[in-house]
Amino acid sequence: SYVRTIDGVTIGVWHILPSKLLSNTTSETQTDSSELLGNGEPIFVYMHGNSGNRGTSHRLELYRLLQRNDFHIVTFDYRSYGDSSPVEPSETGLVNDSRHVYDWVKLKAGHSPIFFWGHSLGSGVASHLLDILEEDKEEI
C-alpha cells in the first residue's frame, strides 16, 4: 500500500502480519490488512538504513523473525528509495515520511503498542522523529 505525505510524496509501505493472524485472513496477499493493526499485538515501525530498500534480503530475515514472534511489522521506503516517489532525499524529508507513516499506523492501531526500530540511517531518523513527537507532546 501507499501513504501520501503533505508535500505530495508517495511512500511505499508494507504491513506484515503476525504469524498467528495469517490463518485468520482470507488471503495472505490481502491488499489492505491495516484494520488488523488494532488487534492488540505489538507493532514495529521499521526504518531501514541507507542501502537498498525495505525488500533487501537481510531485512526480510528480520521481518520473518518478528513475524514468527507475533509482531506486526510496518516497513516503508523513504522518498527516493524503492517504489516511493523519486524526490531528492533530505533529513527533513525522511523524518516527515516517517511521521506520516507513524500517523497512519497510530490511526489504525487502537491500543496496540507501537515501537520504532531503526537500523543505521533509520536509527537517526527514528531518534529525530521521537524527538519531534516528544516536543509535540504526542502520546507514544
mmCIF file with all atom_site columns, C-alpha atoms in Angstrom:
data_model
loop_
_atom_site.group_PDB
_atom_site.id
_atom_site.type_symbol
_atom_site.label_atom_id
_atom_site.label_alt_id
_atom_site.label_comp_id
_atom_site.label_asym_id
_atom_site.label_entity_id
_atom_site.label_seq_id
_atom_site.pdbx_PDB_ins_code
_atom_site.Cartn_x
_atom_site.Cartn_y
_atom_site.Cartn_z
_atom_site.occupancy
_atom_site.B_iso_or_equiv
_atom_site.pdbx_formal_charge
_atom_site.auth_seq_id
_atom_site.auth_comp_id
_atom_site.auth_asym_id
_atom_site.auth_atom_id
_atom_site.pdbx_PDB_model_num
ATOM 1   C CA . SER A 1 1   ? 0.000  0.000   0.000  1.00 0.00 ? 1   SER A CA 1
ATOM 2   C CA . TYR A 1 2   ? 0.993  3.641   -0.100 1.00 0.00 ? 2   TYR A CA 1
ATOM 3   C CA . VAL A 1 3   ? 0.864  6.649   2.203  1.00 0.00 ? 3   VAL A CA 1
ATOM 4   C CA . ARG A 1 4   ? 0.854  10.143  0.727  1.00 0.00 ? 4   ARG A CA 1
ATOM 5   C CA . THR A 1 5   ? 2.660  12.922  2.581  1.00 0.00 ? 5   THR A CA 1
ATOM 6   C CA . ILE A 1 6   ? 1.510  16.512  2.915  1.00 0.00 ? 6   ILE A CA 1
ATOM 7   C CA . ASP A 1 7   ? 4.154  17.582  0.383  1.00 0.00 ? 7   ASP A CA 1
ATOM 8   C CA . GLY A 1 8   ? 2.785  15.145  -2.202 1.00 0.00 ? 8   GLY A CA 1
ATOM 9   C CA . VAL A 1 9   ? 5.353  12.356  -1.849 1.00 0.00 ? 9   VAL A CA 1
ATOM 10  C CA . THR A 1 10  ? 4.068  8.798   -2.199 1.00 0.00 ? 10  THR A CA 1
ATOM 11  C CA . ILE A 1 11  ? 5.616  6.365   0.295  1.00 0.00 ? 11  ILE A CA 1
ATOM 12  C CA . GLY A 1 12  ? 5.580  2.615   -0.391 1.00 0.00 ? 12  GLY A CA 1
ATOM 13  C CA . VAL A 1 13  ? 4.508  0.709   2.740  1.00 0.00 ? 13  VAL A CA 1
ATOM 14  C CA . TRP A 1 14  ? 4.283  -2.960  3.675  1.00 0.00 ? 14  TRP A CA 1
ATOM 15  C CA . HIS A 1 15  ? 2.242  -4.264  6.593  1.00 0.00 ? 15  HIS A CA 1
ATOM 16  C CA . ILE A 1 16  ? 3.459  -7.733  7.534  1.00 0.00 ? 16  ILE A CA 1
ATOM 17  C CA . LEU A 1 17  ? 1.036  -9.647  9.723  1.00 0.00 ? 17  LEU A CA 1
ATOM 18  C CA . PRO A 1 18  ? 1.935  -11.626 12.850 1.00 0.00 ? 18  PRO A CA 1
ATOM 19  C CA . SER A 1 19  ? 2.063  -15.373 12.140 1.00 0.00 ? 19  SER A CA 1
ATOM 20  C CA . LYS A 1 20  ? -0.988 -16.136 14.243 1.00 0.00 ? 20  LYS A CA 1
ATOM 21  C CA . LEU A 1 21  ? -3.119 -13.821 12.102 1.00 0.00 ? 21  LEU A CA 1
ATOM 22  C CA . LEU A 1 22  ? -2.144 -15.389 8.781  1.00 0.00 ? 22  LEU A CA 1
ATOM 23  C CA . SER A 1 23  ? -4.569 -18.294 9.153  1.00 0.00 ? 23  SER A CA 1
ATOM 24  C CA . ASN A 1 24  ? -7.352 -15.890 10.166 1.00 0.00 ? 24  ASN A CA 1
ATOM 25  C CA . THR A 1 25  ? -7.168 -13.814 6.997  1.00 0.00 ? 25  THR A CA 1
ATOM 26  C CA . THR A 1 26  ? -8.870 -14.740 3.786  1.00 0.00 ? 26  THR A CA 1
ATOM 27  C CA . SER A 1 27  ? -5.666 -14.365 1.823  1.00 0.00 ? 27  SER A CA 1
ATOM 28  C CA . GLU A 1 28  ? -2.010 -13.840 2.685  1.00 0.00 ? 28  GLU A CA 1
ATOM 29  C CA . THR A 1 29  ? -1.885 -11.443 -0.247 1.00 0.00 ? 29  THR A CA 1
ATOM 30  C CA . GLN A 1 30  ? -4.801 -9.353  1.004  1.00 0.00 ? 30  GLN A CA 1
ATOM 31  C CA . THR A 1 31  ? -4.071 -5.795  -0.065 1.00 0.00 ? 31  THR A CA 1
ATOM 32  C CA . ASP A 1 32  ? -5.475 -3.946  2.966  1.00 0.00 ? 32  ASP A CA 1
ATOM 33  C CA . SER A 1 33  ? -4.765 -5.596  6.278  1.00 0.00 ? 33  SER A CA 1
ATOM 34  C CA . SER A 1 34  ? -4.427 -2.285  8.119  1.00 0.00 ? 34  SER A CA 1
ATOM 35  C CA . GLU A 1 35  ? -7.650 -2.848  10.070 1.00 0.00 ? 35  GLU A CA 1
ATOM 36  C CA . LEU A 1 36  ? -5.833 -5.708  11.819 1.00 0.00 ? 36  LEU A CA 1
ATOM 37  C CA . LEU A 1 37  ? -3.247 -3.334  13.322 1.00 0.00 ? 37  LEU A CA 1
ATOM 38  C CA . GLY A 1 38  ? -5.614 -2.689  16.217 1.00 0.00 ? 38  GLY A CA 1
ATOM 39  C CA . ASN A 1 39  ? -5.868 -6.322  17.339 1.00 0.00 ? 39  ASN A CA 1
ATOM 40  C CA . GLY A 1 40  ? -3.651 -5.710  20.393 1.00 0.00 ? 40  GLY A CA 1
ATOM 41  C CA . GLU A 1 41  ? -0.440 -7.303  19.109 1.00 0.00 ? 41  GLU A CA 1
ATOM 42  C CA . PRO A 1 42  ? 2.629  -5.036  19.274 1.00 0.00 ? 42  PRO A CA 1
ATOM 43  C CA . ILE A 1 43  ? 3.577  -3.111  16.140 1.00 0.00 ? 43  ILE A CA 1
ATOM 44  C CA . PHE A 1 44  ? 7.126  -2.414  14.970 1.00 0.00 ? 44  PHE A CA 1
ATOM 45  C CA . VAL A 1 45  ? 7.564  0.527   12.623 1.00 0.00 ? 45  VAL A CA 1
ATOM 46  C CA . TYR A 1 46  ? 10.842 -0.355  10.902 1.00 0.00 ? 46  TYR A CA 1
ATOM 47  C CA . MET A 1 47  ? 13.045 2.386   9.433  1.00 0.00 ? 47  MET A CA 1
ATOM 48  C CA . HIS A 1 48  ? 15.754 0.923   7.216  1.00 0.00 ? 48  HIS A CA 1
ATOM 49  C CA . GLY A 1 49  ? 19.314 2.031   6.576  1.00 0.00 ? 49  GLY A CA 1
ATOM 50  C CA . ASN A 1 50  ? 20.822 3.857   3.612  1.00 0.00 ? 50  ASN A CA 1
ATOM 51  C CA . SER A 1 51  ? 21.497 0.884   1.338  1.00 0.00 ? 51  SER A CA 1
ATOM 52  C CA . GLY A 1 52  ? 18.821 -0.915  -0.621 1.00 0.00 ? 52  GLY A CA 1
ATOM 53  C CA . ASN A 1 53  ? 15.153 -0.653  0.276  1.00 0.00 ? 53  ASN A CA 1
ATOM 54  C CA . ARG A 1 54  ? 12.555 -2.310  2.507  1.00 0.00 ? 54  ARG A CA 1
ATOM 55  C CA . GLY A 1 55  ? 12.823 -5.519  0.462  1.00 0.00 ? 55  GLY A CA 1
ATOM 56  C CA . THR A 1 56  ? 16.575 -6.105  0.872  1.00 0.00 ? 56  THR A CA 1
ATOM 57  C CA . SER A 1 57  ? 17.273 -9.732  1.880  1.00 0.00 ? 57  SER A CA 1
ATOM 58  C CA . HIS A 1 58  ? 18.694 -9.109  5.369  1.00 0.00 ? 58  HIS A CA 1
ATOM 59  C CA . ARG A 1 59  ? 15.638 -7.015  6.174  1.00 0.00 ? 59  ARG A CA 1
ATOM 60  C CA . LEU A 1 60  ? 13.323 -9.792  5.013  1.00 0.00 ? 60  LEU A CA 1
ATOM 61  C CA . GLU A 1 61  ? 15.015 -12.110 7.527  1.00 0.00 ? 61  GLU A CA 1
ATOM 62  C CA . LEU A 1 62  ? 14.331 -9.630  10.333 1.00 0.00 ? 62  LEU A CA 1
ATOM 63  C CA . TYR A 1 63  ? 10.689 -9.319  9.264  1.00 0.00 ? 63  TYR A CA 1
ATOM 64  C CA . ARG A 1 64  ? 10.328 -13.120 9.338  1.00 0.00 ? 64  ARG A CA 1
ATOM 65  C CA . LEU A 1 65  ? 11.798 -13.271 12.845 1.00 0.00 ? 65  LEU A CA 1
ATOM 66  C CA . LEU A 1 66  ? 9.453  -10.575 14.135 1.00 0.00 ? 66  LEU A CA 1
ATOM 67  C CA . GLN A 1 67  ? 6.507  -12.168 12.332 1.00 0.00 ? 67  GLN A CA 1
ATOM 68  C CA . ARG A 1 68  ? 7.201  -15.577 13.915 1.00 0.00 ? 68  ARG A CA 1
ATOM 69  C CA . ASN A 1 69  ? 7.102  -13.862 17.310 1.00 0.00 ? 69  ASN A CA 1
ATOM 70  C CA . ASP A 1 70  ? 3.652  -12.433 16.516 1.00 0.00 ? 70  ASP A CA 1
ATOM 71  C CA . PHE A 1 71  ? 4.528  -8.811  15.927 1.00 0.00 ? 71  PHE A CA 1
ATOM 72  C CA . HIS A 1 72  ? 3.034  -6.604  13.247 1.00 0.00 ? 72  HIS A CA 1
ATOM 73  C CA . ILE A 1 73  ? 5.732  -5.016  11.091 1.00 0.00 ? 73  ILE A CA 1
ATOM 74  C CA . VAL A 1 74  ? 5.133  -1.806  9.184  1.00 0.00 ? 74  VAL A CA 1
ATOM 75  C CA . THR A 1 75  ? 8.080  -1.035  6.955  1.00 0.00 ? 75  THR A CA 1
ATOM 76  C CA . PHE A 1 76  ? 8.397  1.560   4.253  1.00 0.00 ? 76  PHE A CA 1
ATOM 77  C CA . ASP A 1 77  ? 10.754 3.194   1.801  1.00 0.00 ? 77  ASP A CA 1
ATOM 78  C CA . TYR A 1 78  ? 11.660 6.807   2.303  1.00 0.00 ? 78  TYR A CA 1
ATOM 79  C CA . ARG A 1 79  ? 11.359 9.233   -0.618 1.00 0.00 ? 79  ARG A CA 1
ATOM 80  C CA . SER A 1 80  ? 13.722 8.226   -3.440 1.00 0.00 ? 80  SER A CA 1
ATOM 81  C CA . TYR A 1 81  ? 14.004 4.632   -2.138 1.00 0.00 ? 81  TYR A CA 1
ATOM 82  C CA . GLY A 1 82  ? 12.264 1.576   -3.580 1.00 0.00 ? 82  GLY A CA 1
ATOM 83  C CA . ASP A 1 83  ? 8.835  2.328   -5.022 1.00 0.00 ? 83  ASP A CA 1
ATOM 84  C CA . SER A 1 84  ? 8.424  5.661   -3.222 1.00 0.00 ? 84  SER A CA 1
ATOM 85  C CA . SER A 1 85  ? 8.428  8.937   -5.150 1.00 0.00 ? 85  SER A CA 1
ATOM 86  C CA . PRO A 1 86  ? 11.782 9.785   -6.753 1.00 0.00 ? 86  PRO A CA 1
ATOM 87  C CA . VAL A 1 87  ? 12.259 13.011  -4.799 1.00 0.00 ? 87  VAL A CA 1
ATOM 88  C CA . GLU A 1 88  ? 15.616 14.325  -3.578 1.00 0.00 ? 88  GLU A CA 1
ATOM 89  C CA . PRO A 1 89  ? 16.065 12.950  -0.035 1.00 0.00 ? 89  PRO A CA 1
ATOM 90  C CA . SER A 1 90  ? 16.941 15.128  2.948  1.00 0.00 ? 90  SER A CA 1
ATOM 91  C CA . GLU A 1 91  ? 16.914 14.597  6.687  1.00 0.00 ? 91  GLU A CA 1
ATOM 92  C CA . THR A 1 92  ? 13.755 16.675  6.994  1.00 0.00 ? 92  THR A CA 1
ATOM 93  C CA . GLY A 1 93  ? 12.102 14.765  4.153  1.00 0.00 ? 93  GLY A CA 1
ATOM 94  C CA . LEU A 1 94  ? 12.935 11.335  5.599  1.00 0.00 ? 94  LEU A CA 1
ATOM 95  C CA . VAL A 1 95  ? 11.691 12.345  9.042  1.00 0.00 ? 95  VAL A CA 1
ATOM 96  C CA . ASN A 1 96  ? 8.492  13.750  7.504  1.00 0.00 ? 96  ASN A CA 1
ATOM 97  C CA . ASP A 1 97  ? 7.980  10.490  5.591  1.00 0.00 ? 97  ASP A CA 1
ATOM 98  C CA . SER A 1 98  ? 8.402  8.558   8.832  1.00 0.00 ? 98  SER A CA 1
ATOM 99  C CA . ARG A 1 99  ? 5.979  10.866  10.642 1.00 0.00 ? 99  ARG A CA 1
ATOM 100 C CA . HIS A 1 100 ? 3.296  10.281  8.007  1.00 0.00 ? 100 HIS A CA 1
ATOM 101 C CA . VAL A 1 101 ? 3.742  6.514   8.269  1.00 0.00 ? 101 VAL A CA 1
ATOM 102 C CA . TYR A 1 102 ? 3.621  6.716   12.077 1.00 0.00 ? 102 TYR A CA 1
ATOM 103 C CA . ASP A 1 103 ? 0.464  8.853   11.968 1.00 0.00 ? 103 ASP A CA 1
ATOM 104 C CA . TRP A 1 104 ? -1.148 6.291   9.625  1.00 0.00 ? 104 TRP A CA 1
ATOM 105 C CA . VAL A 1 105 ? -0.177 3.419   11.961 1.00 0.00 ? 105 VAL A CA 1
ATOM 106 C CA . LYS A 1 106 ? -1.392 5.273   15.048 1.00 0.00 ? 106 LYS A CA 1
ATOM 107 C CA . LEU A 1 107 ? -4.736 5.955   13.383 1.00 0.00 ? 107 LEU A CA 1
ATOM 108 C CA . LYS A 1 108 ? -5.201 2.210   12.794 1.00 0.00 ? 108 LYS A CA 1
ATOM 109 C CA . ALA A 1 109 ? -3.512 0.838   15.942 1.00 0.00 ? 109 ALA A CA 1
ATOM 110 C CA . GLY A 1 110 ? -6.124 1.489   18.602 1.00 0.00 ? 110 GLY A CA 1
ATOM 111 C CA . HIS A 1 111 ? -4.496 0.402   21.871 1.00 0.00 ? 111 HIS A CA 1
ATOM 112 C CA . SER A 1 112 ? -1.832 -1.799  20.251 1.00 0.00 ? 112 SER A CA 1
ATOM 113 C CA . PRO A 1 113 ? 1.635  -0.760  21.444 1.00 0.00 ? 113 PRO A CA 1
ATOM 114 C CA . ILE A 1 114 ? 3.854  0.847   18.794 1.00 0.00 ? 114 ILE A CA 1
ATOM 115 C CA . PHE A 1 115 ? 7.646  0.525   18.772 1.00 0.00 ? 115 PHE A CA 1
ATOM 116 C CA . PHE A 1 116 ? 10.227 2.070   16.447 1.00 0.00 ? 116 PHE A CA 1
ATOM 117 C CA . TRP A 1 117 ? 13.113 0.007   15.093 1.00 0.00 ? 117 TRP A CA 1
ATOM 118 C CA . GLY A 1 118 ? 15.723 1.986   13.215 1.00 0.00 ? 118 GLY A CA 1
ATOM 119 C CA . HIS A 1 119 ? 18.739 0.447   11.505 1.00 0.00 ? 119 HIS A CA 1
ATOM 120 C CA . SER A 1 120 ? 21.785 2.555   10.616 1.00 0.00 ? 120 SER A CA 1
ATOM 121 C CA . LEU A 1 121 ? 20.377 5.655   8.869  1.00 0.00 ? 121 LEU A CA 1
ATOM 122 C CA . GLY A 1 122 ? 16.969 4.600   10.201 1.00 0.00 ? 122 GLY A CA 1
ATOM 123 C CA . SER A 1 123 ? 18.148 4.897   13.812 1.00 0.00 ? 123 SER A CA 1
ATOM 124 C CA . GLY A 1 124 ? 18.866 8.587   13.238 1.00 0.00 ? 124 GLY A CA 1
ATOM 125 C CA . VAL A 1 125 ? 15.511 9.053   11.520 1.00 0.00 ? 125 VAL A CA 1
ATOM 126 C CA . ALA A 1 126 ? 13.712 7.243   14.365 1.00 0.00 ? 126 ALA A CA 1
ATOM 127 C CA . SER A 1 127 ? 15.529 9.291   17.031 1.00 0.00 ? 127 SER A CA 1
ATOM 128 C CA . HIS A 1 128 ? 14.721 12.550  15.262 1.00 0.00 ? 128 HIS A CA 1
ATOM 129 C CA . LEU A 1 129 ? 11.066 11.539  14.879 1.00 0.00 ? 129 LEU A CA 1
ATOM 130 C CA . LEU A 1 130 ? 10.804 10.582  18.553 1.00 0.00 ? 130 LEU A CA 1
ATOM 131 C CA . ASP A 1 131 ? 12.257 13.962  19.497 1.00 0.00 ? 131 ASP A CA 1
ATOM 132 C CA . ILE A 1 132 ? 9.612  15.716  17.387 1.00 0.00 ? 132 ILE A CA 1
ATOM 133 C CA . LEU A 1 133 ? 6.822  13.574  18.856 1.00 0.00 ? 133 LEU A CA 1
ATOM 134 C CA . GLU A 1 134 ? 8.008  14.431  22.361 1.00 0.00 ? 134 GLU A CA 1
ATOM 135 C CA . GLU A 1 135 ? 8.160  18.152  21.510 1.00 0.00 ? 135 GLU A CA 1
ATOM 136 C CA . ASP A 1 136 ? 4.607  17.874  20.152 1.00 0.00 ? 136 ASP A CA 1
ATOM 137 C CA . LYS A 1 137 ? 3.604  16.130  23.404 1.00 0.00 ? 137 LYS A CA 1
ATOM 138 C CA . GLU A 1 138 ? 2.376  13.124  21.422 1.00 0.00 ? 138 GLU A CA 1
ATOM 139 C CA . GLU A 1 139 ? 1.477  10.097  23.473 1.00 0.00 ? 139 GLU A CA 1
ATOM 140 C CA . ILE A 1 140 ? 3.615  7.308   22.061 1.00 0.00 ? 140 ILE A CA 1
#
